[in-house]
Amino acid sequence: MIKNKLLMILLIMGLMGCATERPNLMGIDGGAIPPAFAHFPDVPFPSDAIVDLDETKALGSGENWIGSLVYTTPYNPSSIFDFYVSEMPKLKWVEVATVRAKISHMTYIRDNRAMQILIEMDRGDTAKVTITAIPNNNGVGKL
């Protein structure tokens, strides 16, 4: 019995030693590859967000991109809603309307752009977020 426990402990320790961290992907110049969200500096993203490339359709980058970004996050929808209520004003976005519901809707404007954020439950207690940015040329919301 003691031999079996000792053997099991040694086996587990051996397997733990085999676990490795994910390697960092480097560019051809040896520099780090920026995360996908780095192309969208006008939107805050929670840590551990994962882009859904099948559903994301965005054109451009920087402060002028348009389209929809879709990501999942290990945080619950209520926490993500609170995150955007707190973080969007820090990037000078002005709240137009928010609805906290099963699928929460948030609308913000800044300069010549409008942004809608949809937050819904994904699986379990995680959230799926869709952020859509469009031009807003009617002058409403200029700072």
Coordinates of N, CA, C and O in Angstrom, one line a residue:
M1 N 0.8 -1.2 0.0 CA 0.0 0.0 0.0 C 0.9 1.3 0.0 O 0.6 2.2 -0.7
I2 N 1.9 1.3 0.8 CA 2.8 2.4 0.9 C 3.6 2.5 -0.4 O 3.8 3.6 -0.9
K3 N 4.0 1.4 -1.0 CA 4.7 1.4 -2.3 C 3.8 2.1 -3.3 O 4.3 2.8 -4.2
N4 N 2.5 1.7 -3.3 CA 1.6 2.3 -4.4 C 1.5 3.8 -4.2 O 1.5 4.5 -5.2
K5 N 1.4 4.2 -3.0 CA 1.2 5.7 -2.7 C 2.5 6.4 -3.2 O 2.5 7.5 -3.8
L6 N 3.7 5.8 -2.8 CA 4.9 6.4 -3.2 C 5.1 6.4 -4.7 O 5.5 7.5 -5.2
L7 N 4.7 5.4 -5.3 CA 4.8 5.3 -6.8 C 3.9 6.3 -7.4 O 4.3 7.0 -8.4
M8 N 2.7 6.5 -6.9 CA 1.7 7.5 -7.4 C 2.3 8.9 -7.2 O 2.2 9.7 -8.1
I9 N 2.9 9.2 -6.1 CA 3.4 10.5 -5.8 C 4.6 10.8 -6.8 O 4.7 11.9 -7.4
L10 N 5.5 9.8 -7.0 CA 6.6 10.0 -7.9 C 6.1 10.2 -9.4 O 6.6 11.0 -10.1
L11 N 5.0 9.5 -9.7 CA 4.5 9.6 -11.1 C 3.9 11.0 -11.3 O 4.1 11.7 -12.3
I12 N 3.2 11.5 -10.3 CA 2.6 12.8 -10.4 C 3.7 13.9 -10.4 O 3.6 14.8 -11.2
M13 N 4.7 13.8 -9.6 CA 5.8 14.7 -9.6 C 6.5 14.7 -11.0 O 6.9 15.8 -11.5
G14 N 6.7 13.6 -11.5 CA 7.3 13.4 -12.8 C 6.5 14.1 -13.9 O 7.0 14.8 -14.8
L15 N 5.2 13.9 -13.9 CA 4.3 14.6 -14.9 C 4.3 16.1 -14.7 O 4.2 16.8 -15.7
M16 N 4.3 16.5 -13.5 CA 4.3 18.0 -13.2 C 5.6 18.6 -13.8 O 5.6 19.7 -14.3
G17 N 6.7 17.9 -13.7 CA 8.0 18.3 -14.3 C 7.9 18.5 -15.8 O 8.6 19.2 -16.4
C18 N 7.0 17.8 -16.4 CA 6.8 17.8 -17.9 C 6.0 19.0 -18.4 O 6.1 19.4 -19.5
A19 N 5.3 19.6 -17.4 CA 4.4 20.7 -17.8 C 5.3 21.9 -18.2 O 6.3 22.2 -17.5
T20 N 5.0 22.6 -19.3 CA 5.8 23.7 -19.7 C 4.9 24.9 -20.0 O 3.7 24.7 -20.2
E21 N 5.5 26.1 -19.9 CA 4.7 27.2 -20.2 C 4.7 27.4 -21.8 O 5.5 26.9 -22.5
R22 N 3.6 28.0 -22.2 CA 3.5 28.3 -23.6 C 4.6 29.2 -24.1 O 4.9 30.2 -23.5
P23 N 5.2 28.8 -25.2 CA 6.4 29.6 -25.7 C 5.8 31.0 -26.2 O 4.7 31.1 -26.7
N24 N 6.7 32.0 -26.1 CA 6.3 33.3 -26.6 C 6.6 33.4 -28.1 O 7.7 33.0 -28.6
L25 N 5.6 33.8 -28.9 CA 5.8 33.9 -30.3 C 6.5 35.2 -30.6 O 6.1 36.3 -30.1
M26 N 7.6 35.2 -31.4 CA 8.4 36.4 -31.7 C 8.3 36.7 -33.2 O 8.1 35.8 -34.0
G27 N 8.4 38.0 -33.5 CA 8.5 38.4 -34.9 C 9.8 38.1 -35.5 O 10.7 37.7 -34.9
I28 N 9.9 38.3 -36.8 CA 11.1 37.9 -37.6 C 12.3 38.8 -37.1 O 13.4 38.4 -37.3
D29 N 12.0 40.0 -36.5 CA 13.1 40.8 -36.0 C 13.4 40.5 -34.6 O 14.3 41.2 -34.0
G30 N 12.8 39.5 -34.0 CA 13.1 39.1 -32.7 C 12.2 39.8 -31.6 O 12.3 39.5 -30.4
G31 N 11.4 40.8 -32.1 CA 10.5 41.5 -31.2 C 9.3 40.8 -30.8 O 8.9 39.9 -31.6
A32 N 8.7 41.2 -29.7 CA 7.4 40.6 -29.3 C 6.3 40.9 -30.3 O 6.2 42.0 -30.8
I33 N 5.4 40.0 -30.5 CA 4.2 40.3 -31.3 C 3.1 40.9 -30.4 O 2.8 40.4 -29.4
P34 N 2.6 42.1 -30.8 CA 1.6 42.8 -29.9 C 0.3 42.0 -29.9 O 0.0 41.3 -30.9
P35 N -0.4 42.0 -28.8 CA -1.7 41.3 -28.8 C -2.7 41.9 -29.7 O -2.6 43.1 -30.1
A36 N -3.7 41.2 -30.1 CA -4.7 41.6 -31.1 C -5.4 42.9 -30.7 O -5.7 43.8 -31.5
F37 N -5.6 43.1 -29.4 CA -6.3 44.3 -29.0 C -5.5 45.5 -29.1 O -6.0 46.6 -28.9
A38 N -4.2 45.4 -29.3 CA -3.3 46.6 -29.4 C -3.7 47.5 -30.6 O -3.4 48.7 -30.6
H39 N -4.4 46.9 -31.6 CA -4.8 47.7 -32.8 C -6.0 48.6 -32.5 O -6.4 49.3 -33.4
F40 N -6.6 48.4 -31.3 CA -7.8 49.2 -31.0 C -7.6 49.9 -29.6 O -8.2 49.6 -28.6
P41 N -6.7 51.0 -29.6 CA -6.4 51.7 -28.4 C -7.5 52.5 -27.8 O -7.4 52.9 -26.7
D42 N -8.6 52.7 -28.6 CA -9.7 53.6 -28.1 C -10.7 52.8 -27.3 O -11.8 53.3 -26.9
V43 N -10.5 51.5 -27.1 CA -11.4 50.6 -26.4 C -10.7 49.9 -25.3 O -9.7 49.3 -25.5
P44 N -11.2 49.9 -24.0 CA -10.6 49.2 -23.0 C -11.0 47.7 -23.1 O -12.2 47.4 -23.5
F45 N -10.1 46.8 -22.8 CA -10.4 45.4 -22.8 C -10.0 44.8 -21.5 O -8.9 45.1 -21.0
P46 N -10.8 43.9 -20.9 CA -10.4 43.3 -19.6 C -9.3 42.3 -19.8 O -9.1 41.8 -20.9
S47 N -8.5 42.0 -18.8 CA -7.5 41.0 -18.9 C -8.1 39.7 -19.2 O -9.2 39.4 -18.9
D48 N -7.3 38.8 -19.8 CA -7.8 37.5 -20.2 C -8.9 37.4 -21.2 O -9.5 36.4 -21.4
A49 N -9.1 38.5 -22.0 CA -10.1 38.5 -23.1 C -9.5 37.7 -24.2 O -8.3 37.8 -24.5
I50 N -10.3 36.9 -24.9 CA -9.9 36.2 -26.1 C -10.7 36.5 -27.3 O -12.0 36.4 -27.3
V51 N -10.1 37.0 -28.3 CA -10.8 37.4 -29.5 C -11.4 36.2 -30.2 O -10.8 35.2 -30.4
D52 N -12.7 36.4 -30.7 CA -13.3 35.4 -31.5 C -13.1 35.8 -32.9 O -13.9 36.6 -33.4
L53 N -12.1 35.2 -33.6 CA -11.8 35.6 -34.9 C -12.9 35.2 -36.0 O -13.0 35.8 -37.0
D54 N -13.7 34.2 -35.6 CA -14.8 33.8 -36.6 C -15.9 34.9 -36.6 O -16.5 35.1 -37.7
E55 N -16.1 35.6 -35.5 CA -17.2 36.6 -35.5 C -16.7 38.1 -35.6 O -17.5 38.9 -35.8
T56 N -15.4 38.3 -35.4 CA -14.9 39.6 -35.5 C -14.7 40.1 -36.9 O -14.2 39.3 -37.8
K57 N -15.2 41.3 -37.2 CA -15.1 41.8 -38.6 C -14.8 43.3 -38.4 O -15.7 44.1 -38.2
A58 N -13.6 43.7 -38.4 CA -13.2 45.1 -38.2 C -12.2 45.5 -39.4 O -11.4 44.8 -39.8
L59 N -12.4 46.8 -39.8 CA -11.6 47.4 -40.8 C -10.8 48.5 -40.2 O -11.4 49.3 -39.4
G60 N -9.5 48.6 -40.5 CA -8.7 49.7 -39.9 C -8.2 49.3 -38.6 O -8.4 48.2 -38.0
S61 N -7.5 50.3 -38.0 CA -7.0 50.2 -36.6 C -6.8 51.6 -36.1 O -7.1 52.6 -36.7
G62 N -6.3 51.6 -34.9 CA -6.1 52.9 -34.2 C -7.4 53.5 -33.8 O -8.3 52.8 -33.3
E63 N -7.5 54.8 -33.9 CA -8.7 55.5 -33.5 C -9.8 55.6 -34.6 O -10.8 56.2 -34.4
N64 N -9.6 54.9 -35.7 CA -10.5 55.1 -36.8 C -11.1 53.7 -37.3 O -11.6 53.7 -38.4
W65 N -11.0 52.7 -36.6 CA -11.5 51.4 -37.1 C -13.0 51.4 -37.0 O -13.6 52.2 -36.3
I66 N -13.6 50.6 -37.9 CA -15.0 50.4 -37.9 C -15.3 48.9 -37.9 O -14.4 48.1 -38.4
G67 N -16.5 48.5 -37.5 CA -16.9 47.1 -37.6 C -17.2 46.6 -36.2 O -17.5 47.3 -35.3
S68 N -17.1 45.2 -36.1 CA -17.4 44.6 -34.8 C -16.2 43.7 -34.3 O -15.7 42.9 -35.0
L69 N -15.9 43.9 -33.0 CA -15.0 43.0 -32.3 C -15.8 42.1 -31.4 O -16.6 42.6 -30.7
V70 N -15.5 40.9 -31.4 CA -16.2 39.9 -30.5 C -15.1 39.2 -29.7 O -14.1 38.7 -30.2
Y71 N -15.3 39.1 -28.4 CA -14.4 38.4 -27.5 C -15.2 37.7 -26.4 O -16.3 38.1 -26.1
T72 N -14.5 36.8 -25.8 CA -15.0 36.1 -24.6 C -14.1 36.4 -23.5 O -12.9 36.7 -23.7
T73 N -14.6 36.3 -22.3 CA -13.8 36.7 -21.1 C -14.3 35.8 -19.9 O -15.5 35.4 -19.9
P74 N -13.4 35.4 -19.0 CA -13.8 34.6 -17.9 C -14.6 35.3 -16.8 O -15.0 34.7 -15.9
Y75 N -14.9 36.6 -17.0 CA -15.6 37.3 -16.0 C -17.1 37.3 -16.3 O -17.5 37.1 -17.5
N76 N -17.9 37.4 -15.3 CA -19.4 37.3 -15.5 C -19.9 38.6 -16.2 O -19.2 39.7 -16.1
P77 N -21.0 38.6 -16.9 CA -21.6 39.7 -17.6 C -21.7 41.0 -16.7 O -21.4 42.1 -17.2
S78 N -22.1 40.8 -15.5 CA -22.3 42.0 -14.6 C -21.0 42.7 -14.3 O -20.9 43.9 -14.4
S79 N -19.9 41.9 -14.1 CA -18.6 42.5 -13.9 C -18.1 43.3 -15.2 O -17.5 44.3 -15.1
I80 N -18.4 42.7 -16.4 CA -18.0 43.4 -17.6 C -18.7 44.6 -17.8 O -18.2 45.7 -18.2
F81 N -20.0 44.6 -17.5 CA -20.8 45.9 -17.6 C -20.2 46.9 -16.7 O -20.0 48.1 -17.1
D82 N -19.9 46.6 -15.4 CA -19.3 47.5 -14.5 C -18.0 48.0 -15.0 O -17.6 49.2 -14.8
F83 N -17.2 47.1 -15.6 CA -15.9 47.5 -16.2 C -16.0 48.6 -17.2 O -15.3 49.6 -17.2
Y84 N -17.0 48.4 -18.2 CA -17.2 49.5 -19.2 C -17.7 50.8 -18.6 O -17.3 51.8 -19.1
V85 N -18.6 50.7 -17.7 CA -19.1 51.9 -17.1 C -18.0 52.7 -16.4 O -17.9 53.9 -16.5
S86 N -17.0 52.0 -15.9 CA -15.9 52.6 -15.2 C -14.8 53.1 -16.2 O -14.3 54.2 -16.1
E87 N -14.5 52.3 -17.2 CA -13.4 52.5 -18.1 C -13.7 53.4 -19.3 O -12.7 54.1 -19.8
M88 N -14.8 53.4 -19.9 CA -15.1 54.1 -21.1 C -14.9 55.6 -20.9 O -14.3 56.3 -21.7
P89 N -15.4 56.2 -19.8 CA -15.1 57.7 -19.6 C -13.6 58.0 -19.5 O -13.3 59.1 -19.9
K90 N -12.8 57.1 -19.0 CA -11.4 57.4 -18.9 C -10.8 57.6 -20.3 O -9.7 58.2 -20.5
L91 N -11.4 57.0 -21.4 CA -11.0 57.2 -22.7 C -11.8 58.3 -23.5 O -11.8 58.3 -24.7
K92 N -12.5 59.1 -22.7 CA -13.3 60.2 -23.2 C -14.5 59.8 -24.0 O -15.0 60.6 -24.8
W93 N -15.0 58.6 -23.8 CA -16.3 58.2 -24.4 C -17.4 58.8 -23.5 O -17.4 58.7 -22.3
V94 N -18.5 59.3 -24.1 CA -19.6 59.8 -23.4 C -20.8 58.8 -23.5 O -21.2 58.4 -24.6
E95 N -21.3 58.5 -22.4 CA -22.4 57.5 -22.3 C -23.7 58.2 -22.9 O -24.1 59.3 -22.5
V96 N -24.3 57.4 -23.8 CA -25.6 57.9 -24.4 C -26.7 57.1 -23.7 O -27.7 57.7 -23.3
A97 N -26.6 55.8 -23.6 CA -27.6 54.9 -23.0 C -27.0 53.6 -22.6 O -26.1 53.1 -23.2
T98 N -27.5 53.1 -21.5 CA -27.1 51.8 -21.0 C -28.4 51.0 -20.6 O -29.3 51.6 -20.0
V99 N -28.4 49.8 -20.9 CA -29.5 48.9 -20.4 C -28.8 47.6 -19.8 O -28.2 46.9 -20.6
R100 N -29.0 47.4 -18.6 CA -28.5 46.2 -17.9 C -29.6 45.1 -17.9 O -30.6 45.3 -17.3
A101 N -29.4 44.1 -18.7 CA -30.4 43.0 -18.9 C -29.7 41.7 -19.2 O -28.5 41.6 -19.1
K102 N -30.5 40.7 -19.6 CA -29.9 39.4 -20.0 C -28.9 39.6 -21.1 O -27.8 39.0 -21.0
I103 N -29.2 40.5 -22.0 CA -28.2 41.0 -23.0 C -28.1 42.5 -22.8 O -29.0 43.2 -23.1
S104 N -27.0 42.9 -22.1 CA -26.9 44.3 -21.8 C -26.4 45.1 -23.0 O -25.6 44.6 -23.8
H105 N -26.9 46.3 -23.2 CA -26.6 47.2 -24.3 C -26.0 48.5 -23.7 O -26.5 49.0 -22.7
M106 N -24.9 48.9 -24.3 CA -24.3 50.2 -23.9 C -23.9 51.0 -25.1 O -23.4 50.4 -26.1
T107 N -24.3 52.3 -25.2 CA -23.9 53.1 -26.3 C -23.1 54.3 -25.8 O -23.5 54.9 -24.9
Y108 N -22.0 54.6 -26.6 CA -21.2 55.7 -26.2 C -20.8 56.4 -27.5 O -20.9 55.9 -28.6
I109 N -20.5 57.7 -27.4 CA -20.1 58.5 -28.5 C -18.8 59.3 -28.1 O -18.6 59.6 -26.9
R110 N -18.0 59.6 -29.1 CA -16.8 60.4 -28.9 C -16.4 60.9 -30.3 O -16.2 60.2 -31.2
D111 N -16.2 62.2 -30.3 CA -15.8 62.9 -31.6 C -16.8 62.5 -32.7 O -18.0 62.6 -32.6
N112 N -16.3 61.9 -33.7 CA -17.1 61.5 -34.9 C -17.3 60.0 -34.9 O -17.4 59.4 -36.0
R113 N -17.4 59.4 -33.8 CA -17.7 57.9 -33.7 C -18.7 57.6 -32.7 O -18.9 58.3 -31.7
A114 N -19.4 56.5 -32.9 CA -20.3 55.9 -31.9 C -19.9 54.5 -31.7 O -19.4 53.8 -32.6
M115 N -20.1 54.0 -30.5 CA -19.7 52.6 -30.2 C -20.9 52.0 -29.4 O -21.4 52.6 -28.4
Q116 N -21.2 50.8 -29.8 CA -22.2 50.0 -29.0 C -21.5 48.8 -28.5 O -20.8 48.1 -29.2
I117 N -21.8 48.5 -27.2 CA -21.3 47.3 -26.6 C -22.4 46.4 -26.1 O -23.3 46.9 -25.4
L118 N -22.4 45.2 -26.6 CA -23.4 44.2 -26.2 C -22.7 43.1 -25.3 O -21.6 42.6 -25.7
I119 N -23.3 42.8 -24.1 CA -22.7 41.9 -23.2 C -23.7 40.8 -22.9 O -24.8 41.1 -22.5
E120 N -23.3 39.6 -23.1 CA -24.3 38.5 -22.8 C -23.5 37.3 -22.1 O -22.3 37.2 -22.2
M121 N -24.3 36.5 -21.5 CA -23.7 35.3 -20.8 C -23.2 34.3 -21.9 O -23.9 34.1 -22.9
D122 N -22.1 33.8 -21.8 CA -21.5 32.9 -22.7 C -21.8 31.4 -22.3 O -22.8 30.9 -22.5
R123 N -20.9 30.9 -21.5 CA -21.1 29.5 -21.0 C -20.8 29.6 -19.5 O -19.8 30.3 -19.1
G124 N -21.6 29.1 -18.7 CA -21.4 29.1 -17.2 C -21.5 30.6 -16.8 O -22.5 31.2 -17.0
D125 N -20.5 31.1 -16.2 CA -20.5 32.5 -15.6 C -19.5 33.3 -16.4 O -18.8 34.2 -15.8
T126 N -19.4 33.1 -17.7 CA -18.4 33.9 -18.5 C -19.2 34.8 -19.4 O -20.4 34.6 -19.6
A127 N -18.6 35.8 -20.0 CA -19.3 36.7 -20.9 C -18.8 36.7 -22.3 O -17.6 36.5 -22.5
K128 N -19.7 37.0 -23.2 CA -19.4 37.2 -24.6 C -19.7 38.7 -24.9 O -20.8 39.2 -24.5
V129 N -18.7 39.4 -25.5 CA -18.9 40.8 -25.7 C -18.7 41.1 -27.2 O -17.8 40.6 -27.8
T130 N -19.6 41.9 -27.7 CA -19.6 42.4 -29.1 C -19.5 43.9 -29.0 O -20.4 44.6 -28.5
I131 N -18.4 44.5 -29.6 CA -18.2 45.9 -29.6 C -18.3 46.4 -31.1 O -17.5 45.9 -31.9
T132 N -19.2 47.3 -31.4 CA -19.4 47.7 -32.7 C -19.1 49.2 -32.8 O -19.7 50.0 -32.0
A133 N -18.2 49.6 -33.7 CA -17.9 51.0 -33.9 C -18.3 51.5 -35.3 O -18.1 50.8 -36.2
I134 N -18.9 52.7 -35.3 CA -19.4 53.2 -36.6 C -19.1 54.7 -36.6 O -18.9 55.3 -35.5
P135 N -19.0 55.3 -37.8 CA -18.9 56.8 -37.9 C -20.1 57.5 -37.3 O -21.2 56.9 -37.4
N136 N -19.9 58.6 -36.7 CA -21.1 59.4 -36.2 C -20.9 60.8 -36.7 O -20.3 61.7 -36.0
N137 N -21.3 61.1 -37.9 CA -21.0 62.4 -38.5 C -22.1 63.4 -38.3 O -22.0 64.5 -39.0
N138 N -23.0 63.2 -37.5 CA -24.1 64.2 -37.3 C -23.7 65.2 -36.2 O -24.6 66.1 -35.9
G139 N -22.5 65.2 -35.7 CA -22.1 66.2 -34.8 C -22.5 66.0 -33.3 O -22.1 66.7 -32.5
V140 N -23.4 65.1 -33.1 CA -23.8 64.8 -31.7 C -22.7 64.2 -30.9 O -22.1 63.2 -31.4
G141 N -22.4 64.7 -29.7 CA -21.4 64.1 -28.9 C -20.0 64.6 -29.1 O -19.1 64.1 -28.5
K142 N -19.8 65.6 -29.8 CA -18.5 66.2 -30.0 C -18.1 66.8 -28.7 O -18.8 67.5 -28.1
L143 N -16.8 66.6 -28.4 CA -16.3 67.1 -27.1 C -15.5 68.4 -27.4 O -14.9 68.6 -28.4

